[in-house]
Amino acid sequence: MLSLSDQDSPVRPGVPEISPEPDWRRELRLAFRSPRALCEHLKLPPELGDPAADSGFPLLAPRPFVARMRPGDPADPLLLQVLPRPEESQSEALPADAVGDLPSQRANGLLHKYRGRALLMAAGGCAVNCRYCFRRHFPYGATPKSDAAWDPAIEYLQSDPTVSEVILSGGDPLILGDARLERLVARLADIPHLRRLRIHSRLPIVIPQRVTDPLCDLIARLRLRVVVVLHTNHANEIDDAVSEAVDELRRAGAMVLNQSVLLRGVNDNLEALVALSERLVDIGVTPYYLHQLDMVAGVRHFESTLSEGAALVESMRRCLPGYAVPRFVQEQAGEPYKTLLA
């Protein structure tokens, strides 16, 4: 990654011009990584940013996302999603892999749980570290780091004609640069029985500049039908820049859906969930899933009960048209599909 100043470097005769750093890469490089620095920026008491609270899962919060937080509010729903809290380190008998990812690996970076769909861990990193992440303990070290390292996963997909859809996940697949992402996707598009490519990403939300012209061009000319699944938990996450990024994805031909997680203190009330669904529909995104929290070590303080979630979704049905009500689901290890809870 190039470290460039905000000023353009002068072009000297006989010296090749250095390509400028993409805006989204710059935002990622400048993201908050210190809890105390984040609290100071938001005019919050410094003791809220206890660096000992990260439990080995460090804070990572991009500035475009932080800009949507309310200064001086320790209960801001966006802040609660990223700021480490002491509750994360409390001793509890919870698994590191609640959804059965590890038993479903068929090759490095490839998970195959459900008939017809397979998942590629396209990247081990994200642009934001969500404190409730169900893969916060996943061993990403074995995720392929080079084009050639994807060979076993590609060969597996080629050998199984029942797989018609590949899901790019992670981490976040859009953390890959456009060129590397295109090389991986091109190999998938060469597999005749694949019909769809699904991209699960939080980057268009936390750093909307990631929706670049090359990314949209790739989506527009790809043989595979592209479905982009965003991850948004609260209406305050969606500003004009996010709306514009979604518009670019839709103009490129992508179907755009959203999945959320029911999080205590963030969106576990009817007003927040209705506002989120209405905002999503306003910008052309279909509310797809509302997930019951996956219970891995360090996330219990975000938990709402199944009955609370079911009651909220029932109340949403009374307030919203059917297409704006997400399906309330839970992923259970070993099951052949997500369990519908309401």
Short mmCIF file of C-alpha atoms in Angstrom, two decimals:
data_model
loop_
_atom_site.label_atom_id
_atom_site.label_comp_id
_atom_site.label_asym_id
_atom_site.label_seq_id
_atom_site.Cartn_x
_atom_site.Cartn_y
_atom_site.Cartn_z
CA MET A 1 0.00 0.00 0.00
CA LEU A 2 1.41 3.36 -1.01
CA SER A 3 1.71 6.07 1.61
CA LEU A 4 0.90 9.27 -0.26
CA SER A 5 0.19 12.69 1.10
CA ASP A 6 -3.10 14.42 0.37
CA GLN A 7 -1.25 16.54 -2.18
CA ASP A 8 -0.58 15.15 -5.64
CA SER A 9 3.11 14.38 -6.16
CA PRO A 10 4.66 16.48 -8.93
CA VAL A 11 5.48 14.61 -12.13
CA ARG A 12 9.18 14.83 -12.96
CA PRO A 13 10.43 14.39 -16.54
CA GLY A 14 11.68 10.88 -17.16
CA VAL A 15 10.17 9.49 -13.95
CA PRO A 16 7.08 7.25 -14.28
CA GLU A 17 4.02 8.72 -12.57
CA ILE A 18 2.91 6.78 -9.48
CA SER A 19 -0.75 5.81 -9.56
CA PRO A 20 -2.60 7.60 -6.78
CA GLU A 21 -3.82 5.56 -3.86
CA PRO A 22 -7.53 4.73 -4.28
CA ASP A 23 -9.79 6.69 -1.94
CA TRP A 24 -11.06 3.56 -0.23
CA ARG A 25 -7.54 2.32 0.45
CA ARG A 26 -6.66 5.67 1.98
CA GLU A 27 -9.72 5.52 4.22
CA LEU A 28 -8.76 2.03 5.32
CA ARG A 29 -5.23 3.16 6.11
CA LEU A 30 -6.54 6.12 8.13
CA ALA A 31 -9.13 4.09 10.07
CA PHE A 32 -9.21 4.29 13.86
CA ARG A 33 -7.31 1.46 15.50
CA SER A 34 -7.03 2.87 19.03
CA PRO A 35 -10.10 2.83 21.33
CA ARG A 36 -8.84 5.89 23.19
CA ALA A 37 -8.22 7.81 19.98
CA LEU A 38 -11.75 6.99 18.83
CA CYS A 39 -13.24 8.15 22.14
CA GLU A 40 -11.18 11.32 22.05
CA HIS A 41 -12.39 12.02 18.51
CA LEU A 42 -16.02 11.54 19.60
CA LYS A 43 -15.57 13.67 22.75
CA LEU A 44 -16.21 10.70 25.03
CA PRO A 45 -14.56 9.92 28.38
CA PRO A 46 -11.16 8.35 27.64
CA GLU A 47 -11.79 5.48 30.08
CA LEU A 48 -14.44 4.15 27.66
CA GLY A 49 -11.60 3.39 25.27
CA ASP A 50 -9.82 0.85 27.45
CA PRO A 51 -7.26 -0.86 25.19
CA ALA A 52 -7.32 -3.92 27.47
CA ALA A 53 -10.95 -4.61 26.50
CA ASP A 54 -10.31 -5.79 22.94
CA SER A 55 -9.77 -9.45 23.93
CA GLY A 56 -7.26 -9.97 21.13
CA PHE A 57 -9.75 -8.62 18.57
CA PRO A 58 -8.52 -5.08 17.94
CA LEU A 59 -10.65 -2.08 17.16
CA LEU A 60 -10.91 -1.15 13.48
CA ALA A 61 -13.33 1.63 12.52
CA PRO A 62 -13.11 3.58 9.24
CA ARG A 63 -13.59 7.33 9.42
CA PRO A 64 -16.55 7.48 6.99
CA PHE A 65 -18.42 5.15 9.36
CA VAL A 66 -17.28 7.02 12.47
CA ALA A 67 -18.51 10.28 10.92
CA ARG A 68 -22.08 8.97 11.26
CA MET A 69 -21.73 8.49 15.03
CA ARG A 70 -23.14 11.05 17.46
CA PRO A 71 -20.34 12.86 19.33
CA GLY A 72 -20.63 12.68 23.10
CA ASP A 73 -23.06 9.72 23.06
CA PRO A 74 -21.60 6.54 24.60
CA ALA A 75 -24.79 4.67 23.62
CA ASP A 76 -24.60 5.57 19.93
CA PRO A 77 -25.77 2.45 18.03
CA LEU A 78 -22.87 2.61 15.57
CA LEU A 79 -20.27 3.12 18.27
CA LEU A 80 -21.56 0.12 20.21
CA GLN A 81 -20.89 -2.09 17.19
CA VAL A 82 -17.15 -1.29 17.08
CA LEU A 83 -15.91 -0.15 20.52
CA PRO A 84 -14.38 -2.97 22.62
CA ARG A 85 -16.04 -3.42 26.01
CA PRO A 86 -14.88 -5.23 29.15
CA GLU A 87 -17.82 -7.65 28.83
CA GLU A 88 -16.05 -9.29 25.89
CA SER A 89 -13.36 -10.74 28.13
CA GLN A 90 -15.71 -12.21 30.71
CA SER A 91 -15.20 -15.94 31.11
CA GLU A 92 -18.02 -17.93 29.52
CA ALA A 93 -18.48 -21.38 28.07
CA LEU A 94 -19.19 -20.37 24.49
CA PRO A 95 -17.66 -21.92 21.36
CA ALA A 96 -15.27 -20.24 18.95
CA ASP A 97 -17.15 -21.72 15.96
CA ALA A 98 -20.88 -21.59 16.67
CA VAL A 99 -22.06 -22.20 13.10
CA GLY A 100 -19.92 -25.18 12.11
CA ASP A 101 -17.60 -23.47 9.65
CA LEU A 102 -14.57 -25.62 10.37
CA PRO A 103 -16.23 -29.04 9.79
CA SER A 104 -17.61 -27.78 6.47
CA GLN A 105 -14.23 -26.90 4.94
CA ARG A 106 -13.53 -28.83 1.74
CA ALA A 107 -10.33 -26.99 0.79
CA ASN A 108 -8.43 -24.03 2.12
CA GLY A 109 -10.82 -21.08 1.94
CA LEU A 110 -13.80 -23.16 0.77
CA LEU A 111 -16.86 -24.02 2.89
CA HIS A 112 -19.63 -26.24 1.56
CA LYS A 113 -22.62 -26.44 3.94
CA TYR A 114 -25.71 -26.16 1.78
CA ARG A 115 -26.72 -27.95 -1.40
CA GLY A 116 -26.22 -25.79 -4.47
CA ARG A 117 -24.12 -23.11 -2.74
CA ALA A 118 -20.49 -22.99 -1.70
CA LEU A 119 -18.64 -20.22 0.11
CA LEU A 120 -15.16 -18.89 -0.59
CA MET A 121 -13.31 -17.08 2.20
CA ALA A 122 -11.99 -14.58 -0.31
CA ALA A 123 -10.11 -12.57 2.32
CA GLY A 124 -9.20 -12.84 5.98
CA GLY A 125 -9.48 -9.14 6.74
CA CYS A 126 -12.31 -6.65 7.02
CA ALA A 127 -12.64 -2.89 6.82
CA VAL A 128 -14.35 -2.82 10.23
CA ASN A 129 -14.12 -5.14 13.21
CA CYS A 130 -17.68 -5.68 14.41
CA ARG A 131 -17.67 -6.70 18.07
CA TYR A 132 -20.45 -9.27 17.55
CA CYS A 133 -18.66 -11.02 14.64
CA PHE A 134 -19.32 -14.76 14.57
CA ARG A 135 -15.97 -15.32 12.83
CA ARG A 136 -13.87 -13.23 15.22
CA HIS A 137 -12.07 -16.45 16.23
CA PHE A 138 -11.81 -18.03 12.78
CA PRO A 139 -8.28 -19.22 11.83
CA TYR A 140 -7.81 -17.03 8.77
CA GLY A 141 -4.12 -17.89 8.50
CA ALA A 142 -4.87 -20.72 6.07
CA THR A 143 -6.99 -18.57 3.75
CA PRO A 144 -5.38 -18.50 0.27
CA LYS A 145 -3.07 -15.53 -0.13
CA SER A 146 -2.17 -15.94 -3.81
CA ASP A 147 -3.97 -16.75 -7.04
CA ALA A 148 -2.35 -20.18 -7.24
CA ALA A 149 -3.41 -21.01 -3.68
CA TRP A 150 -7.04 -21.03 -4.86
CA ASP A 151 -6.40 -24.01 -7.15
CA PRO A 152 -7.76 -26.73 -4.78
CA ALA A 153 -10.95 -24.74 -4.11
CA ILE A 154 -11.50 -24.06 -7.81
CA GLU A 155 -10.91 -27.72 -8.63
CA TYR A 156 -13.49 -28.74 -6.01
CA LEU A 157 -16.07 -26.40 -7.51
CA GLN A 158 -15.32 -27.66 -11.01
CA SER A 159 -15.87 -31.25 -9.85
CA ASP A 160 -19.30 -30.68 -8.28
CA PRO A 161 -22.01 -29.86 -10.87
CA THR A 162 -24.62 -29.44 -8.11
CA VAL A 163 -23.02 -26.13 -7.07
CA SER A 164 -24.72 -23.32 -9.00
CA GLU A 165 -23.87 -20.39 -6.72
CA VAL A 166 -20.63 -19.25 -5.11
CA ILE A 167 -20.65 -16.86 -2.17
CA LEU A 168 -17.65 -14.62 -1.65
CA SER A 169 -17.27 -13.91 2.03
CA GLY A 170 -14.51 -13.65 4.59
CA GLY A 171 -13.49 -11.42 6.23
CA ASP A 172 -14.73 -9.15 3.50
CA PRO A 173 -14.15 -10.08 -0.15
CA LEU A 174 -14.10 -6.44 -1.27
CA ILE A 175 -10.98 -5.87 0.84
CA LEU A 176 -9.25 -7.41 -2.18
CA GLY A 177 -8.20 -4.91 -4.81
CA ASP A 178 -10.19 -4.75 -8.03
CA ALA A 179 -7.54 -6.55 -10.10
CA ARG A 180 -7.15 -9.47 -7.72
CA LEU A 181 -10.89 -9.77 -7.24
CA GLU A 182 -11.38 -9.85 -11.00
CA ARG A 183 -8.82 -12.66 -11.41
CA LEU A 184 -10.64 -14.80 -8.83
CA VAL A 185 -14.07 -14.07 -10.28
CA ALA A 186 -12.88 -14.83 -13.81
CA ARG A 187 -11.88 -18.32 -12.72
CA LEU A 188 -15.34 -18.84 -11.23
CA ALA A 189 -17.06 -17.56 -14.36
CA ASP A 190 -15.18 -20.20 -16.38
CA ILE A 191 -16.96 -22.99 -14.47
CA PRO A 192 -19.93 -23.82 -16.74
CA HIS A 193 -22.39 -24.99 -14.08
CA LEU A 194 -22.05 -21.85 -11.94
CA ARG A 195 -24.93 -19.42 -12.47
CA ARG A 196 -24.68 -16.88 -9.69
CA LEU A 197 -22.06 -15.02 -7.71
CA ARG A 198 -23.03 -13.66 -4.32
CA ILE A 199 -20.82 -11.06 -2.62
CA HIS A 200 -21.27 -10.52 1.12
CA SER A 201 -19.70 -7.22 2.09
CA ARG A 202 -19.86 -4.46 4.68
CA LEU A 203 -17.43 -2.25 2.77
CA PRO A 204 -20.04 -0.33 0.73
CA ILE A 205 -21.52 0.67 4.09
CA VAL A 206 -18.43 1.55 6.11
CA ILE A 207 -16.31 2.88 3.20
CA PRO A 208 -18.71 3.55 0.30
CA GLN A 209 -15.78 4.72 -1.87
CA ARG A 210 -15.03 1.01 -2.32
CA VAL A 211 -17.72 0.88 -5.00
CA THR A 212 -15.35 1.88 -7.78
CA ASP A 213 -15.82 2.08 -11.53
CA PRO A 214 -13.70 -1.06 -12.11
CA LEU A 215 -15.81 -2.99 -9.59
CA CYS A 216 -19.05 -1.92 -11.27
CA ASP A 217 -17.60 -2.68 -14.71
CA LEU A 218 -16.74 -6.19 -13.52
CA ILE A 219 -20.28 -6.74 -12.26
CA ALA A 220 -21.81 -5.37 -15.45
CA ARG A 221 -19.91 -7.63 -17.87
CA LEU A 222 -19.78 -10.81 -15.79
CA ARG A 223 -21.56 -13.86 -17.16
CA LEU A 224 -22.72 -14.81 -13.67
CA ARG A 225 -25.74 -13.13 -12.09
CA VAL A 226 -24.39 -10.98 -9.26
CA VAL A 227 -26.12 -10.60 -5.90
CA VAL A 228 -24.56 -8.18 -3.40
CA VAL A 229 -25.57 -8.75 0.21
CA LEU A 230 -24.79 -5.75 2.39
CA HIS A 231 -24.60 -5.83 6.17
CA THR A 232 -26.38 -2.94 7.86
CA ASN A 233 -27.81 -2.98 11.38
CA HIS A 234 -29.12 0.54 11.90
CA ALA A 235 -30.61 3.26 9.72
CA ASN A 236 -27.94 5.73 10.87
CA GLU A 237 -25.37 3.71 8.94
CA ILE A 238 -26.90 4.84 5.65
CA ASP A 239 -25.92 8.30 4.46
CA ASP A 240 -25.90 9.91 1.01
CA ALA A 241 -22.56 8.33 0.09
CA VAL A 242 -23.89 4.85 0.90
CA SER A 243 -27.03 5.56 -1.12
CA GLU A 244 -24.90 6.59 -4.11
CA ALA A 245 -22.75 3.45 -3.78
CA VAL A 246 -25.86 1.26 -3.78
CA ASP A 247 -27.16 3.10 -6.82
CA GLU A 248 -23.90 2.36 -8.65
CA LEU A 249 -24.16 -1.35 -7.80
CA ARG A 250 -27.75 -1.50 -9.01
CA ARG A 251 -26.95 0.34 -12.25
CA ALA A 252 -24.23 -2.23 -12.86
CA GLY A 253 -26.89 -4.93 -12.72
CA ALA A 254 -26.42 -6.32 -9.20
CA MET A 255 -29.34 -7.41 -7.08
CA VAL A 256 -28.75 -5.74 -3.69
CA LEU A 257 -29.99 -7.29 -0.44
CA ASN A 258 -29.27 -6.59 3.21
CA GLN A 259 -28.71 -8.76 6.23
CA SER A 260 -28.73 -7.54 9.82
CA VAL A 261 -28.03 -9.00 13.23
CA LEU A 262 -30.40 -8.42 16.14
CA LEU A 263 -28.19 -6.66 18.69
CA ARG A 264 -29.15 -5.64 22.20
CA GLY A 265 -28.70 -1.91 22.66
CA VAL A 266 -28.26 -1.33 18.92
CA ASN A 267 -31.46 -2.31 17.11
CA ASP A 268 -33.51 -4.46 19.50
CA ASN A 269 -36.59 -2.22 19.34
CA LEU A 270 -39.38 -1.75 16.85
CA GLU A 271 -38.54 1.86 16.01
CA ALA A 272 -34.96 1.02 15.01
CA LEU A 273 -35.88 -2.03 12.93
CA VAL A 274 -38.71 -0.27 11.09
CA ALA A 275 -36.50 2.75 10.38
CA LEU A 276 -33.78 0.47 9.01
CA SER A 277 -36.14 -1.40 6.69
CA GLU A 278 -37.71 1.81 5.42
CA ARG A 279 -34.30 3.39 4.78
CA LEU A 280 -33.10 0.28 2.95
CA VAL A 281 -36.17 0.19 0.71
CA ASP A 282 -35.80 3.92 0.04
CA ILE A 283 -32.34 3.36 -1.46
CA GLY A 284 -33.33 0.24 -3.39
CA VAL A 285 -32.09 -2.49 -1.05
CA THR A 286 -34.29 -5.44 -0.09
CA PRO A 287 -34.26 -6.42 3.61
CA TYR A 288 -33.28 -10.10 3.41
CA TYR A 289 -32.29 -11.57 6.77
CA LEU A 290 -32.44 -10.52 10.39
CA HIS A 291 -30.10 -12.93 12.15
CA GLN A 292 -30.37 -14.12 15.70
CA LEU A 293 -26.95 -13.50 17.20
CA ASP A 294 -24.46 -16.34 16.69
CA MET A 295 -23.19 -17.08 20.18
CA VAL A 296 -19.41 -17.17 20.07
CA ALA A 297 -17.08 -16.24 22.89
CA GLY A 298 -17.13 -12.52 23.62
CA VAL A 299 -20.54 -11.51 22.26
CA ARG A 300 -23.10 -12.45 24.93
CA HIS A 301 -23.77 -8.84 25.95
CA PHE A 302 -25.36 -8.31 22.51
CA GLU A 303 -27.84 -11.18 22.90
CA SER A 304 -31.61 -10.78 22.66
CA THR A 305 -33.85 -13.79 23.23
CA LEU A 306 -35.57 -15.71 20.44
CA SER A 307 -38.99 -14.70 21.77
CA GLU A 308 -38.01 -11.03 21.80
CA GLY A 309 -36.84 -11.26 18.20
CA ALA A 310 -39.97 -13.10 17.06
CA ALA A 311 -42.20 -10.52 18.73
CA LEU A 312 -40.31 -7.68 17.05
CA VAL A 313 -40.67 -9.24 13.61
CA GLU A 314 -44.38 -9.82 14.21
CA SER A 315 -44.73 -6.15 15.11
CA MET A 316 -42.79 -5.18 11.97
CA ARG A 317 -45.39 -7.01 9.88
CA ARG A 318 -48.05 -4.69 11.29
CA CYS A 319 -46.03 -1.60 10.30
CA LEU A 320 -44.46 -2.47 6.96
CA PRO A 321 -45.33 -4.03 3.60
CA GLY A 322 -44.26 -7.65 3.33
CA TYR A 323 -41.31 -6.95 1.07
CA ALA A 324 -39.80 -4.70 3.76
CA VAL A 325 -39.89 -7.33 6.53
CA PRO A 326 -36.71 -9.44 6.73
CA ARG A 327 -36.82 -13.13 7.54
CA PHE A 328 -35.79 -13.78 11.14
CA VAL A 329 -33.32 -16.67 10.97
CA GLN A 330 -30.60 -18.50 12.85
CA GLU A 331 -27.75 -20.55 11.49
CA GLN A 332 -27.36 -23.81 13.37
CA ALA A 333 -24.30 -26.00 12.95
CA GLY A 334 -24.97 -29.09 10.86
CA GLU A 335 -28.40 -28.03 9.59
CA PRO A 336 -28.94 -28.07 5.78
CA TYR A 337 -30.34 -24.52 5.71
CA LYS A 338 -30.93 -21.55 7.98
CA THR A 339 -33.67 -22.04 10.55
CA LEU A 340 -36.64 -19.70 10.15
CA LEU A 341 -37.56 -18.34 13.58
CA ALA A 342 -40.54 -16.16 12.70
#
